[in-house]
């Protein structure tokens, strides 16, 4: 007996029920996709930062999304952190944790900084703001040293009869007091660092061996030797060699040119090395970011610099030998003009003089001053080797070396992960601020929400389209875009507007495509399960009706 035909109304209700179930399931999956992409976007925008942007809303708890994020993290390459961590013991998030003391990569150091607990306030002050304050003290001390040097030069002019009075109305006692004041400040700086940092004063888990701290201590020791030991030794020498009846003035005058005074002047020059302390500010002050890049570039190009100097050294040594041997016969010839022989001997008389002259020719740019006497007064044929050297070395080799340094600079800047992350964060903040400004301009009523009409009117303006194009956001049809940005309430908030357009910025990333592929695969599997369940229910329903 044939099965009776199904009622059309019954079949239509069954189809409606199936479509409603599918629509409901699709809506749930769409929300899951939105939340998953929101988490991926937040992680890309604020990777390595402790606070999120104000326009990003708090995350909604969802175990499916969390499982997906864990799956994605498991797929990411593990080589992003080069430092190997021991798996036998759990890593404790403490600043004083014991680990293998080896040099960490830049990314590894950044990850370690984020995982460790923050330092106490006093230690944070010593590692951060104190560097800036001491850097300012170093700059002020350098200014005092410049003023003291200028004052000493003016006193020398008075002594030589060049001038009658000094333009600086200062005394030697003033500079002595300032020297002791700066010495006390530097000693306190070293003592505070040793007392607060303790072991980290020598070796820090994040920065490695602290060379600058050791350098500071050495400079303080040299300064103490100059200010405390040398004055004592001078007084001992004065008492021993110059009795009181001779007078202290004569003793001081004779001691002025002694070896100890010359030694003190040498140590005074060494104190100029204290300016290197200001480089420590680069680690904590963000305005010196480009200076930090320049220092890193110089360090990265040490190898290229060394071999470039070797090449130039070989060229200068070879040409200096050739030109020196060629001109020594002219210098030794008694028949030639004496003044010309003296001038040529002063420039090319021996290897040392010839090498120094070739150094001037190569790097100073004043080669006509040392080449003209030879070409004009000795022999015009000497122009051939000199012009050959200037063309090949001064023009060609120097420019090749400059191009090599430029290549190293660009490569170092491109490989600086810290700089790349900072630039990405800055670009993301700038784009977000511009989108907020665009949202406020498009919000005609100022209620903080955009309706579909307001959104369509704003997106249709050529200036807005050009502005979005400059942000690398392509908008072809505003109505589907509104549906994508909207969460279902018919209005777009500031967070939805900025967050959605930032996700549309640029080309699709590999991570986005990977997320969508996994979600589409899960969605298709669930749709197939729903279809099988509905077929089973339909067969059961038909069997019950039959």
Coordinates of C-alpha atoms in Angstrom, one line a residue:
X1 CA 0.0 0.0 0.0
X2 CA 1.4 3.3 -1.0
X3 CA 2.2 6.0 1.5
X4 CA -0.2 8.8 1.4
X5 CA 1.1 12.2 0.1
X6 CA 2.2 14.6 2.8
X7 CA 0.0 17.5 3.5
X8 CA 1.4 20.7 1.8
X9 CA 0.8 22.8 5.0
X10 CA 2.5 20.2 7.1
X11 CA 5.5 20.2 4.7
X12 CA 5.7 24.0 4.7
X13 CA 5.6 24.1 8.5
X14 CA 8.4 21.5 8.6
X15 CA 10.5 23.6 6.2
X16 CA 9.9 26.8 8.3
X17 CA 10.9 25.0 11.4
X18 CA 14.1 23.8 9.7
X19 CA 15.0 27.2 8.4
X20 CA 14.3 28.8 11.8
X21 CA 16.6 26.3 13.5
X22 CA 19.3 27.0 10.9
X23 CA 19.0 30.7 11.3
X24 CA 19.2 30.5 15.0
X25 CA 22.3 28.3 14.8
X26 CA 23.9 30.6 12.2
X27 CA 23.3 33.6 14.5
X28 CA 25.0 31.9 17.4
X29 CA 28.0 31.0 15.2
X30 CA 28.2 34.6 13.9
X31 CA 28.3 36.0 17.4
X32 CA 31.0 33.4 18.3
X33 CA 33.0 34.5 15.3
X34 CA 32.7 38.2 16.2
X35 CA 33.9 37.5 19.8
X36 CA 36.8 35.4 18.6
X37 CA 38.0 38.0 16.1
X38 CA 37.6 40.7 18.9
X39 CA 40.0 38.7 21.0
X40 CA 42.5 38.3 18.2
X41 CA 42.2 42.0 17.4
X42 CA 42.8 42.9 21.1
X43 CA 45.8 40.7 21.3
X44 CA 47.4 42.2 18.1
X45 CA 46.7 45.8 19.2
X46 CA 47.9 45.5 22.8
X47 CA 50.5 42.7 22.7
X48 CA 53.0 43.3 25.5
X49 CA 51.0 46.0 27.1
X50 CA 49.4 45.9 30.5
X51 CA 46.4 48.0 29.7
X52 CA 43.9 48.0 26.8
X53 CA 42.7 50.9 24.8
X54 CA 39.6 52.8 26.1
X55 CA 37.5 52.0 23.0
X56 CA 37.9 48.2 23.4
X57 CA 35.2 46.7 25.6
X58 CA 35.8 44.0 28.2
X59 CA 35.8 40.4 26.9
X60 CA 32.7 38.3 27.3
X61 CA 33.3 34.9 28.9
X62 CA 32.8 32.1 26.4
X63 CA 34.4 28.7 26.8
X64 CA 34.2 27.9 23.1
X65 CA 36.1 31.0 22.2
X66 CA 38.7 30.4 24.9
X67 CA 39.2 26.9 23.6
X68 CA 39.7 28.3 20.1
X69 CA 42.3 30.9 21.3
X70 CA 44.2 28.1 23.1
X71 CA 44.2 26.1 19.9
X72 CA 45.5 29.1 17.9
X73 CA 48.2 29.7 20.5
X74 CA 49.3 26.1 20.3
X75 CA 49.7 26.4 16.5
X76 CA 51.8 29.6 16.7
X77 CA 55.6 29.0 16.2
X78 CA 57.4 28.4 19.4
X79 CA 60.6 30.1 18.2
X80 CA 59.3 33.5 19.0
X81 CA 61.2 33.2 22.3
X82 CA 64.7 32.0 21.8
X83 CA 65.6 31.5 25.4
X84 CA 65.0 27.9 26.5
X85 CA 63.2 27.4 29.8
X86 CA 63.8 24.3 31.8
X87 CA 60.8 22.0 32.0
X88 CA 61.8 20.3 35.2
X89 CA 60.8 23.1 37.5
X90 CA 58.0 25.6 37.2
X91 CA 59.0 29.2 36.6
X92 CA 58.2 31.4 39.6
X93 CA 57.2 34.9 38.6
X94 CA 59.6 36.7 41.0
X95 CA 62.2 39.4 40.3
X96 CA 64.8 37.4 42.2
X97 CA 64.2 34.1 40.4
X98 CA 67.2 31.8 39.8
X99 CA 67.7 30.8 36.1
X100 CA 70.5 30.2 33.8
X101 CA 72.6 33.3 33.5
X102 CA 73.0 33.7 29.8
X103 CA 72.3 36.4 27.4
X104 CA 68.6 36.6 26.5
X105 CA 67.3 37.7 23.1
X106 CA 65.3 40.9 22.9
X107 CA 62.0 39.2 22.6
X108 CA 62.9 36.8 25.4
X109 CA 63.9 39.7 27.7
X110 CA 60.6 41.5 26.9
X111 CA 58.6 38.3 27.8
X112 CA 60.6 37.9 31.0
X113 CA 59.8 41.5 32.0
X114 CA 56.1 41.0 31.5
X115 CA 56.0 37.7 33.4
X116 CA 57.9 38.8 36.4
X117 CA 56.4 40.7 39.3
X118 CA 57.1 44.4 39.4
X119 CA 60.0 45.6 41.5
X120 CA 59.5 47.5 44.8
X121 CA 59.0 51.2 44.5
X122 CA 62.5 52.1 45.7
X123 CA 64.1 49.6 43.2
X124 CA 61.9 50.9 40.4
X125 CA 63.1 54.4 41.2
X126 CA 66.7 53.4 41.1
X127 CA 66.3 51.5 37.8
X128 CA 64.3 54.3 36.2
X129 CA 63.9 57.9 37.3
X130 CA 67.3 58.0 39.1
X131 CA 69.0 57.4 35.7
X132 CA 67.4 60.5 34.4
X133 CA 68.2 62.7 37.4
X134 CA 71.9 61.5 37.4
X135 CA 72.0 62.2 33.6
X136 CA 71.0 65.8 34.3
X137 CA 73.7 66.0 37.0
X138 CA 76.3 64.7 34.5
X139 CA 75.2 67.4 32.0
X140 CA 75.5 70.1 34.6
X141 CA 78.9 68.8 35.7
X142 CA 80.0 68.9 32.0
X143 CA 78.9 72.5 31.8
X144 CA 80.9 73.4 34.9
X145 CA 84.0 71.7 33.4
X146 CA 83.5 73.7 30.2
X147 CA 83.3 76.9 32.2
X148 CA 86.4 76.0 34.3
X149 CA 88.3 75.2 31.1
X150 CA 87.3 78.5 29.6
X151 CA 88.3 80.4 32.8
X152 CA 91.7 78.7 32.8
X153 CA 92.2 79.7 29.2
X154 CA 91.4 83.3 30.1
X155 CA 93.9 83.2 33.0
X156 CA 96.5 81.9 30.5
X157 CA 95.8 84.8 28.2
X158 CA 96.4 87.3 31.1
X159 CA 99.6 85.5 32.0
X160 CA 100.9 85.7 28.4
X161 CA 99.9 89.3 28.1
X162 CA 97.3 88.7 25.4
X163 CA 94.5 90.2 27.5
X164 CA 94.3 92.3 30.7
X165 CA 91.2 90.9 32.4
X166 CA 89.0 87.8 32.3
X167 CA 85.5 87.9 31.0
X168 CA 84.5 85.3 33.8
X169 CA 84.4 86.9 37.2
X170 CA 85.0 83.6 39.0
X171 CA 87.7 82.2 41.4
X172 CA 89.5 78.9 41.6
X173 CA 87.9 78.3 45.0
X174 CA 84.4 78.3 43.4
X175 CA 85.4 75.5 41.0
X176 CA 87.0 73.5 43.8
X177 CA 83.8 73.6 45.8
X178 CA 81.7 72.6 42.8
X179 CA 84.1 69.6 42.2
X180 CA 83.5 68.3 45.7
X181 CA 79.8 68.8 45.4
X182 CA 79.6 66.7 42.2
X183 CA 81.9 64.2 43.7
X184 CA 79.6 63.7 46.7
X185 CA 76.6 63.3 44.4
X186 CA 78.3 60.6 42.3
X187 CA 79.5 58.8 45.4
X188 CA 75.9 58.8 46.8
X189 CA 74.6 57.5 43.5
X190 CA 77.0 54.5 43.5
X191 CA 76.3 53.8 47.2
X192 CA 72.5 54.0 46.8
X193 CA 72.6 51.6 43.8
X194 CA 74.8 49.1 45.6
X195 CA 72.6 49.2 48.6
X196 CA 69.3 48.9 46.8
X197 CA 70.2 46.6 43.9
X198 CA 72.8 44.4 45.7
X199 CA 73.5 41.5 43.3
X200 CA 71.7 43.2 40.5
X201 CA 74.2 46.0 40.6
X202 CA 76.7 43.6 39.0
X203 CA 74.4 41.3 37.1
X204 CA 70.7 41.8 36.2
X205 CA 68.5 38.9 35.0
X206 CA 66.9 41.2 32.5
X207 CA 69.8 43.3 31.3
X208 CA 72.8 41.0 31.8
X209 CA 76.1 42.3 33.1
X210 CA 75.8 45.9 34.2
X211 CA 78.8 47.5 32.6
X212 CA 77.7 51.0 33.2
X213 CA 77.5 50.5 37.0
X214 CA 81.1 49.2 37.0
X215 CA 82.1 52.1 34.8
X216 CA 80.5 54.6 37.3
X217 CA 82.4 53.0 40.2
X218 CA 85.7 53.3 38.3
X219 CA 85.0 57.0 37.5
X220 CA 84.2 57.7 41.1
X221 CA 87.5 56.0 42.2
X222 CA 89.5 58.1 39.7
X223 CA 87.7 61.2 40.9
X224 CA 88.5 60.4 44.6
X225 CA 92.1 59.9 43.7
X226 CA 92.2 63.3 42.0
X227 CA 90.3 65.2 44.8
X228 CA 91.6 63.4 47.9
X229 CA 94.9 61.6 47.2
X230 CA 96.7 64.1 44.9
X231 CA 96.2 67.2 47.1
X232 CA 97.6 65.2 50.0
X233 CA 100.6 64.1 48.0
X234 CA 101.2 67.6 46.7
X235 CA 101.2 69.0 50.3
X236 CA 103.7 66.2 51.3
X237 CA 106.0 67.1 48.4
X238 CA 105.7 70.8 49.2
X239 CA 106.7 70.4 52.8
X240 CA 109.6 68.1 52.0
X241 CA 111.2 70.1 49.2
X242 CA 110.2 73.6 50.1
X243 CA 110.8 74.7 53.7
X244 CA 108.7 77.3 55.3
X245 CA 111.4 80.0 54.9
X246 CA 111.3 79.7 51.1
X247 CA 107.6 80.5 51.1
X248 CA 104.6 78.7 49.9
X249 CA 104.3 80.9 46.8
X250 CA 107.6 79.7 45.4
X251 CA 106.8 76.1 46.2
X252 CA 103.4 76.3 44.5
X253 CA 105.0 78.0 41.5
X254 CA 107.6 75.3 41.0
X255 CA 105.2 72.5 41.7
X256 CA 102.8 73.9 39.1
X257 CA 104.7 72.3 36.3
X258 CA 105.6 69.1 38.0
X259 CA 104.7 65.6 36.9
X260 CA 102.0 65.3 39.6
X261 CA 100.2 68.4 38.2
X262 CA 100.4 66.9 34.7
X263 CA 99.0 63.7 36.1
X264 CA 96.2 65.6 37.7
X265 CA 95.4 67.2 34.3
X266 CA 95.4 63.8 32.7
X267 CA 92.9 62.6 35.2
X268 CA 90.8 65.7 34.6
X269 CA 90.5 64.7 31.0
X270 CA 89.5 61.2 32.0
X271 CA 86.5 62.7 33.9
X272 CA 85.1 63.7 30.6
X273 CA 84.2 60.0 30.1
X274 CA 81.5 60.5 32.7
X275 CA 79.3 61.8 29.9
X276 CA 78.9 58.2 28.8
X277 CA 76.5 57.9 31.8
X278 CA 73.9 59.8 29.9
X279 CA 73.6 56.9 27.6
X280 CA 71.8 55.0 30.4
X281 CA 68.8 57.4 30.0
X282 CA 68.2 55.8 26.6
X283 CA 66.9 52.7 28.4
X284 CA 64.1 54.5 30.3
X285 CA 63.4 57.8 28.4
X286 CA 61.2 57.2 25.3
X287 CA 62.1 60.4 23.7
X288 CA 65.6 59.0 23.0
X289 CA 64.2 56.1 20.9
X290 CA 66.0 57.2 17.8
X291 CA 69.2 57.6 19.7
X292 CA 68.9 54.1 20.9
X293 CA 68.4 52.9 17.3
X294 CA 71.5 54.8 16.2
X295 CA 73.6 53.2 19.0
X296 CA 72.3 49.8 18.1
X297 CA 73.0 50.4 14.5
X298 CA 76.6 51.4 15.3
X299 CA 77.1 48.3 17.4
X300 CA 75.5 46.1 14.7
X301 CA 77.9 47.6 12.1
X302 CA 81.1 47.1 14.0
X303 CA 82.1 44.2 11.8
X304 CA 81.5 46.1 8.6
X305 CA 83.3 49.1 10.1
X306 CA 86.3 47.0 11.1
X307 CA 86.8 45.5 7.6
X308 CA 86.2 48.8 5.9
X309 CA 88.9 50.4 8.1
X310 CA 91.2 47.5 7.2
X311 CA 90.7 48.0 3.5
X312 CA 91.3 51.8 3.8
X313 CA 94.4 51.1 6.0
X314 CA 95.9 48.8 3.3
X315 CA 95.2 51.4 0.6
X316 CA 96.7 54.3 2.6
X317 CA 99.8 52.3 3.7
X318 CA 100.5 51.1 0.2
X319 CA 100.2 54.5 -1.4
X320 CA 102.1 56.2 1.5
X321 CA 105.0 53.8 0.8
X322 CA 105.0 54.4 -2.9
X323 CA 104.8 58.2 -2.7
X324 CA 107.3 58.4 0.2
X325 CA 110.0 56.3 -1.6
X326 CA 109.4 58.3 -4.8
X327 CA 109.9 61.7 -3.2
X328 CA 112.8 60.8 -0.9
X329 CA 115.2 61.1 -3.8
X330 CA 114.0 64.7 -4.4
X331 CA 114.4 65.6 -0.7
X332 CA 118.0 64.2 -0.6
X333 CA 119.0 66.1 -3.8
X334 CA 121.2 69.1 -2.9
X335 CA 120.6 70.7 -6.3
X336 CA 116.9 71.3 -5.7
X337 CA 115.3 74.3 -4.0
X338 CA 115.7 74.2 -0.2
X339 CA 112.3 75.6 0.7
X340 CA 110.6 73.1 -1.6
X341 CA 112.6 70.2 -0.2
X342 CA 111.7 71.3 3.4
X343 CA 108.0 71.4 2.4
X344 CA 108.0 68.0 0.7
X345 CA 110.0 66.6 3.6
X346 CA 107.4 67.9 6.0
X347 CA 104.6 66.2 4.1
X348 CA 106.3 63.0 2.7
X349 CA 109.8 62.8 4.3
X350 CA 109.3 59.5 6.1
X351 CA 106.6 56.8 6.3
X352 CA 104.8 58.4 9.3
X353 CA 104.6 61.8 7.7
X354 CA 103.4 60.3 4.4
X355 CA 100.8 58.1 6.1
X356 CA 99.4 61.1 8.0
X357 CA 99.3 63.1 4.8
X358 CA 97.4 60.3 3.0
X359 CA 95.0 60.2 6.0
X360 CA 94.3 63.9 5.4
X361 CA 93.9 63.3 1.7
X362 CA 91.4 60.4 2.3
X363 CA 89.2 61.8 5.0
X364 CA 89.6 65.6 5.3
X365 CA 88.8 66.7 1.8
X366 CA 91.6 69.2 1.7
X367 CA 93.8 67.1 -0.7
X368 CA 94.8 70.1 -3.0
X369 CA 96.7 71.7 -0.1
X370 CA 99.1 68.7 0.1
X371 CA 99.1 67.6 -3.5
X372 CA 99.6 71.0 -5.2
X373 CA 103.2 71.5 -3.8
X374 CA 104.3 68.1 -5.3
X375 CA 102.6 68.6 -8.7
X376 CA 103.6 72.3 -9.1
X377 CA 107.1 72.3 -7.6
X378 CA 108.5 68.8 -8.0
X379 CA 107.0 67.2 -11.1
X380 CA 103.7 67.4 -12.9
X381 CA 103.7 63.6 -13.5
X382 CA 103.0 63.1 -9.8
X383 CA 99.4 64.2 -10.7
X384 CA 98.8 60.7 -12.2
X385 CA 99.2 58.6 -9.0
X386 CA 97.5 61.3 -6.9
X387 CA 94.5 61.6 -9.2
X388 CA 94.2 57.8 -9.4
X389 CA 94.2 57.5 -5.7
X390 CA 91.7 60.2 -5.2
X391 CA 89.4 58.8 -7.9
X392 CA 89.5 55.2 -6.7
X393 CA 89.7 55.7 -2.9
X394 CA 88.3 59.1 -2.0
X395 CA 85.5 58.9 -4.6
X396 CA 84.6 55.2 -5.1
X397 CA 85.7 53.3 -2.0
X398 CA 84.4 55.9 0.5
X399 CA 81.0 55.9 -1.1
X400 CA 80.9 52.1 -1.2
X401 CA 81.6 52.1 2.5
X402 CA 78.9 54.7 3.1
X403 CA 76.4 52.5 1.2
X404 CA 77.4 49.5 3.2
X405 CA 76.8 51.4 6.5
X406 CA 73.4 52.6 5.1
X407 CA 72.5 49.0 4.4
X408 CA 73.5 47.9 7.9
X409 CA 71.4 50.8 9.3
X410 CA 68.3 49.8 7.5
X411 CA 68.8 46.1 8.3
X412 CA 69.3 46.9 12.0
X413 CA 66.2 49.1 12.1
X414 CA 64.1 46.4 10.4
X415 CA 65.3 43.7 12.8
X416 CA 64.8 45.7 16.0
X417 CA 61.7 43.9 17.4
X418 CA 61.2 46.5 20.1
X419 CA 61.1 49.3 17.6
X420 CA 58.7 47.4 15.4
X421 CA 56.3 46.7 18.2
X422 CA 56.4 50.3 19.4
X423 CA 55.8 51.5 15.8
X424 CA 52.8 49.1 15.4
X425 CA 51.3 50.3 18.7
X426 CA 51.8 53.9 17.7
X427 CA 50.3 53.4 14.3
X428 CA 47.3 51.6 15.8
X429 CA 46.7 54.4 18.3
X430 CA 46.9 57.0 15.6
X431 CA 44.5 55.1 13.4
X432 CA 42.1 54.6 16.3
X433 CA 42.2 58.3 17.2
X434 CA 41.4 59.2 13.6
X435 CA 38.5 56.8 13.5
X436 CA 37.1 58.3 16.7
X437 CA 37.4 61.7 15.1
X438 CA 35.5 60.5 12.1
X439 CA 32.8 58.9 14.3
X440 CA 32.2 62.2 16.1
X441 CA 32.0 64.0 12.7
X442 CA 29.5 61.5 11.4
X443 CA 27.3 61.6 14.5
X444 CA 25.0 64.4 13.6
X445 CA 22.8 64.3 16.7
X446 CA 25.7 63.7 19.1
X447 CA 24.1 60.9 21.0
X448 CA 27.2 58.6 20.7
X449 CA 25.5 56.2 18.2
X450 CA 25.3 56.0 14.5
X451 CA 22.1 55.0 12.8
X452 CA 22.0 53.3 9.3
X453 CA 21.1 56.6 7.7
X454 CA 23.9 58.6 9.5
X455 CA 26.4 55.9 8.6
X456 CA 25.3 55.8 4.9
X457 CA 25.4 59.6 4.7
X458 CA 28.9 59.7 6.2
X459 CA 30.3 56.9 4.1
X460 CA 29.0 58.4 0.8
X461 CA 31.1 61.6 1.3
X462 CA 34.2 61.6 -1.0
X463 CA 36.3 63.1 1.8
X464 CA 35.3 60.2 4.2
X465 CA 36.1 57.7 1.5
X466 CA 39.5 59.3 0.8
X467 CA 40.2 59.4 4.6
X468 CA 39.4 55.7 4.9
X469 CA 41.5 54.9 1.9
X470 CA 44.4 56.7 3.6
X471 CA 43.9 54.3 6.6
X472 CA 44.0 51.3 4.2
X473 CA 40.3 50.6 4.8
X474 CA 38.3 49.8 1.7
X475 CA 34.6 50.6 1.8
X476 CA 32.6 49.6 -1.3
X477 CA 29.0 49.2 0.0
X478 CA 28.0 50.8 3.2
X479 CA 24.8 48.8 3.9
X480 CA 26.5 45.4 4.3
X481 CA 29.3 47.1 6.2
X482 CA 26.7 48.6 8.7
X483 CA 25.3 45.1 9.2
X484 CA 28.8 43.7 9.9
X485 CA 29.7 46.4 12.4
X486 CA 26.3 46.3 14.1
X487 CA 25.8 43.9 17.0
X488 CA 22.0 43.6 16.3
X489 CA 20.5 46.6 18.0
X490 CA 20.4 48.8 14.8
X491 CA 23.0 51.3 16.2
X492 CA 26.8 51.5 16.0
X493 CA 28.7 52.7 19.0
X494 CA 32.2 54.2 19.1
X495 CA 33.7 50.9 20.1
X496 CA 31.9 49.0 17.4
X497 CA 32.9 51.5 14.8
X498 CA 36.6 51.7 15.6
X499 CA 36.9 48.0 16.3
X500 CA 35.2 46.9 13.2
X501 CA 37.0 49.3 10.8
X502 CA 40.3 48.4 12.4
X503 CA 39.6 44.7 11.6
X504 CA 38.9 45.7 8.0
X505 CA 42.1 47.6 7.8
X506 CA 44.5 46.2 5.2
X507 CA 44.5 42.8 3.6
X508 CA 43.3 39.6 5.3
X509 CA 46.0 38.2 7.6
X510 CA 47.0 34.6 7.7
X511 CA 45.7 34.3 11.3
X512 CA 42.2 35.7 10.3
X513 CA 42.0 33.3 7.4
X514 CA 43.0 30.4 9.7
X515 CA 40.4 31.4 12.3
X516 CA 37.6 31.6 9.6
X517 CA 38.6 28.3 8.1
X518 CA 38.4 26.5 11.4
X519 CA 35.1 28.2 12.2
X520 CA 33.6 27.4 8.8
X521 CA 34.7 23.8 9.2
X522 CA 33.0 23.6 12.6
X523 CA 29.9 25.3 11.3
X524 CA 29.6 23.0 8.3
X525 CA 30.0 20.0 10.6
X526 CA 27.3 21.3 12.9
X527 CA 25.0 22.0 10.0
X528 CA 25.5 18.5 8.8
X529 CA 24.7 17.2 12.2
X530 CA 21.5 19.4 12.3
X531 CA 20.5 18.1 8.9
X532 CA 20.9 14.5 9.9
X533 CA 19.0 15.1 13.1
X534 CA 16.2 16.9 11.2
X535 CA 16.0 14.0 8.7
X536 CA 15.8 11.6 11.6
X537 CA 13.1 13.6 13.2
X538 CA 11.3 14.0 9.9
X539 CA 11.4 10.2 9.3
X540 CA 10.1 9.6 12.8
X541 CA 7.4 12.1 12.4
X542 CA 6.3 10.6 9.1
X543 CA 6.3 7.2 10.7
X544 CA 4.2 8.4 13.5
X545 CA 1.7 10.0 11.1
X546 CA 1.7 6.9 9.0

